PDB file of C-alpha atoms in Angstrom:
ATOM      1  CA  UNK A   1    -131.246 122.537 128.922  1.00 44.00           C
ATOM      2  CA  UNK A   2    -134.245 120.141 129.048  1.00 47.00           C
ATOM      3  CA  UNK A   3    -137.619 121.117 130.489  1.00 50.00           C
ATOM      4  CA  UNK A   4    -137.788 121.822 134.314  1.00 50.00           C
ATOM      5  CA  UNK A   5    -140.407 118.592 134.297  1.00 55.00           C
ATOM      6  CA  UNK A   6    -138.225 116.400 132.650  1.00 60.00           C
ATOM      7  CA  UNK A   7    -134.864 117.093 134.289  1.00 67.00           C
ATOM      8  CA  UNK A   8    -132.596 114.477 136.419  1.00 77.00           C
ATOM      9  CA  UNK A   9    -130.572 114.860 138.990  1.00 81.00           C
ATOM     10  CA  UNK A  10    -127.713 112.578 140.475  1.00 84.00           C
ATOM     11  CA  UNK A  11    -125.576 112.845 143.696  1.00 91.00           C
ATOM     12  CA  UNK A  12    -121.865 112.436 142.658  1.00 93.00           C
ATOM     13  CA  UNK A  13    -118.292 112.383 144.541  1.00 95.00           C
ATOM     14  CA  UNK A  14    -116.497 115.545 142.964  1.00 97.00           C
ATOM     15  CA  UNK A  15    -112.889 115.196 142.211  1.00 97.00           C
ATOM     16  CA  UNK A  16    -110.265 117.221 141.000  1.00 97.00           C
ATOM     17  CA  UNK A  17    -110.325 118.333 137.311  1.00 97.00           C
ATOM     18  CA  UNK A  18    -106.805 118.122 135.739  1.00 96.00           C
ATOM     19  CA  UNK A  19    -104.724 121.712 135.829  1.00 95.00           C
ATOM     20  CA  UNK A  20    -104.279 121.346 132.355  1.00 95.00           C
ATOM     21  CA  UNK A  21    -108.276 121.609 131.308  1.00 96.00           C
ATOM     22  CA  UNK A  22    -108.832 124.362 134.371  1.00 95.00           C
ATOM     23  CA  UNK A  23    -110.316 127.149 133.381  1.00 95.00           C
ATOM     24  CA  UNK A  24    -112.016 125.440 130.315  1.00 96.00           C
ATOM     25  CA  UNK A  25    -115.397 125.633 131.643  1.00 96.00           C
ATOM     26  CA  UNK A  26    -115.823 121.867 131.508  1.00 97.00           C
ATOM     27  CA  UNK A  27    -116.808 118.753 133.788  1.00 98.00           C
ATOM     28  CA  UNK A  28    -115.738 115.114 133.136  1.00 98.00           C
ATOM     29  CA  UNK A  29    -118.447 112.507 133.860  1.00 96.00           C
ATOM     30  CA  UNK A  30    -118.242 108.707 132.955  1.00 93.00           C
ATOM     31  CA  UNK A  31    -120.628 107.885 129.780  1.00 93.00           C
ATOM     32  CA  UNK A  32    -122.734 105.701 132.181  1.00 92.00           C
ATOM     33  CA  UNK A  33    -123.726 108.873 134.204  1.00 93.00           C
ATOM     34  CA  UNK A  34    -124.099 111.105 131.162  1.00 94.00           C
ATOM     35  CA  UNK A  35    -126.736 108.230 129.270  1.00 93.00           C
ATOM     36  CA  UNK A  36    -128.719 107.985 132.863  1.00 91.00           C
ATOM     37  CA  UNK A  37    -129.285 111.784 132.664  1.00 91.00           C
ATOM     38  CA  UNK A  38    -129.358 112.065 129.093  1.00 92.00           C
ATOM     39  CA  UNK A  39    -126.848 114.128 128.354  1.00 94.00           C
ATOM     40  CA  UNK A  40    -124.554 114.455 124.930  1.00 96.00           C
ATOM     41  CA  UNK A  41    -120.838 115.109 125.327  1.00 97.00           C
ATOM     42  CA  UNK A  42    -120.526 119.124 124.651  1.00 97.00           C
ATOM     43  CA  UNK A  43    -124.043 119.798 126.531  1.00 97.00           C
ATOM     44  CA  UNK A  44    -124.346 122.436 129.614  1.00 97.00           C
ATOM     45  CA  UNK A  45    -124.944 120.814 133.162  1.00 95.00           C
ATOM     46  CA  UNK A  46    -125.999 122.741 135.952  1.00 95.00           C
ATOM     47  CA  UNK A  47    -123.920 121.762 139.005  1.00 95.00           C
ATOM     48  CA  UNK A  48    -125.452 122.271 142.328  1.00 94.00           C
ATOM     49  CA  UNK A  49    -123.658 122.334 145.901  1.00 94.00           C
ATOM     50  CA  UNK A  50    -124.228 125.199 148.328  1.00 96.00           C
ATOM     51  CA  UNK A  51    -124.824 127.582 145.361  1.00 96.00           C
ATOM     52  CA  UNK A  52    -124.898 126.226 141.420  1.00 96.00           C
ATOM     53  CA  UNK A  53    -122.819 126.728 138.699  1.00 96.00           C
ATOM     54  CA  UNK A  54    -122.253 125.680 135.108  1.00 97.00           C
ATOM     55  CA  UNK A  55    -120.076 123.549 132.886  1.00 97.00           C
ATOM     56  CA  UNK A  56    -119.930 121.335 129.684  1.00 98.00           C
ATOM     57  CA  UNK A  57    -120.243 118.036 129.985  1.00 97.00           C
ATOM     58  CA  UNK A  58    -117.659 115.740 128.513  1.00 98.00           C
ATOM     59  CA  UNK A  59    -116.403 112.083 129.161  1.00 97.00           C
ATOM     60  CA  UNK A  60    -114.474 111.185 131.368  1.00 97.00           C
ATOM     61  CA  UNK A  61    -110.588 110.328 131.545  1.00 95.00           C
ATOM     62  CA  UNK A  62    -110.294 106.684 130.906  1.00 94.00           C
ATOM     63  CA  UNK A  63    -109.278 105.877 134.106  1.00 94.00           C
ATOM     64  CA  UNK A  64    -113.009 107.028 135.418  1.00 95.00           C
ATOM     65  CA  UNK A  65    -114.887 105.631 133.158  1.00 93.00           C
ATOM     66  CA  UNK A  66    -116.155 103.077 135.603  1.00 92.00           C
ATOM     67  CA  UNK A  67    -116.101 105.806 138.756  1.00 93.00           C
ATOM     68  CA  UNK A  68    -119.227 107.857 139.640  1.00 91.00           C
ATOM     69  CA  UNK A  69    -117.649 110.816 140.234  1.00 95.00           C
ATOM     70  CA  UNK A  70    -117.484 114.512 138.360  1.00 97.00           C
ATOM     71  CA  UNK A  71    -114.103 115.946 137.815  1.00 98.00           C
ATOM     72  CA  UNK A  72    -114.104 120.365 138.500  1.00 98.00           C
ATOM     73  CA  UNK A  73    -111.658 122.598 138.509  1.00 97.00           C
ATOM     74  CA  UNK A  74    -111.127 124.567 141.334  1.00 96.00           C
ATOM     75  CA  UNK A  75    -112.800 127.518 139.938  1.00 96.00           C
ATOM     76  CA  UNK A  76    -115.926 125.450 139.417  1.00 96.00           C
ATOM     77  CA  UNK A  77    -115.446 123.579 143.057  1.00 97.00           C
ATOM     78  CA  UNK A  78    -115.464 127.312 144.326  1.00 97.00           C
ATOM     79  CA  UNK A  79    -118.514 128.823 142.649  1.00 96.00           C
ATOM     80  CA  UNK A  80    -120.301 125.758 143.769  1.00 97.00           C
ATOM     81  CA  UNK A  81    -119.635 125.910 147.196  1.00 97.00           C
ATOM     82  CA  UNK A  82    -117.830 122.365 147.054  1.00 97.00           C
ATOM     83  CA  UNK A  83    -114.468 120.580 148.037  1.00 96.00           C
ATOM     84  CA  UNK A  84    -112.556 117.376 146.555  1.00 95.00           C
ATOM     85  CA  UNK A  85    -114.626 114.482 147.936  1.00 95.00           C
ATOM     86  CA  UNK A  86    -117.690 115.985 148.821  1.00 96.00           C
ATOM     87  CA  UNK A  87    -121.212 114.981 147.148  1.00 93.00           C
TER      88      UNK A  87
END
């Protein structure tokens, strides 16, 4: 992860990770929203609602490409403290 003084942050609309990556560990964001925070496909993001969790970033579905949103799995949506549609 990249120095505390050099770190981004972004507020995104989660959405629903498909069933079959659940349990993978992994969050799909568009490539637009990975350059702006510098990330490389395969890289850890921490993911913070009303508590933080982890995942691995990779790109999104090709349908999102152009949505700012961050697909999670439900497991993920749970140890964040977030829902479908929240920020």
């Amino acid at each position: 992860m990249a120095d505390t003084d050099t770190i981004d942050t972004r507020k995104v609309k989660v959405a629903n990770l498909s069933t079959a990556e659940s349990g993978r560990g992994v969050a799909r964001l568009s490539d637009a929203l990975m350059t702006a925070l510098g990330l490389k496909e395969g890289e850890v993001i921490e993911i913070i609602g009303q508590r933080a969790t982890a995942a691995r970033a990779l790109r999104p579905y090709e349908e999102d490409e152009k949505l700012d949103i961050i697909r999670l799995d439900g497991l993920q949506r749970a140890n964040a403290g977030v829902g479908a549609a929240d920020f």
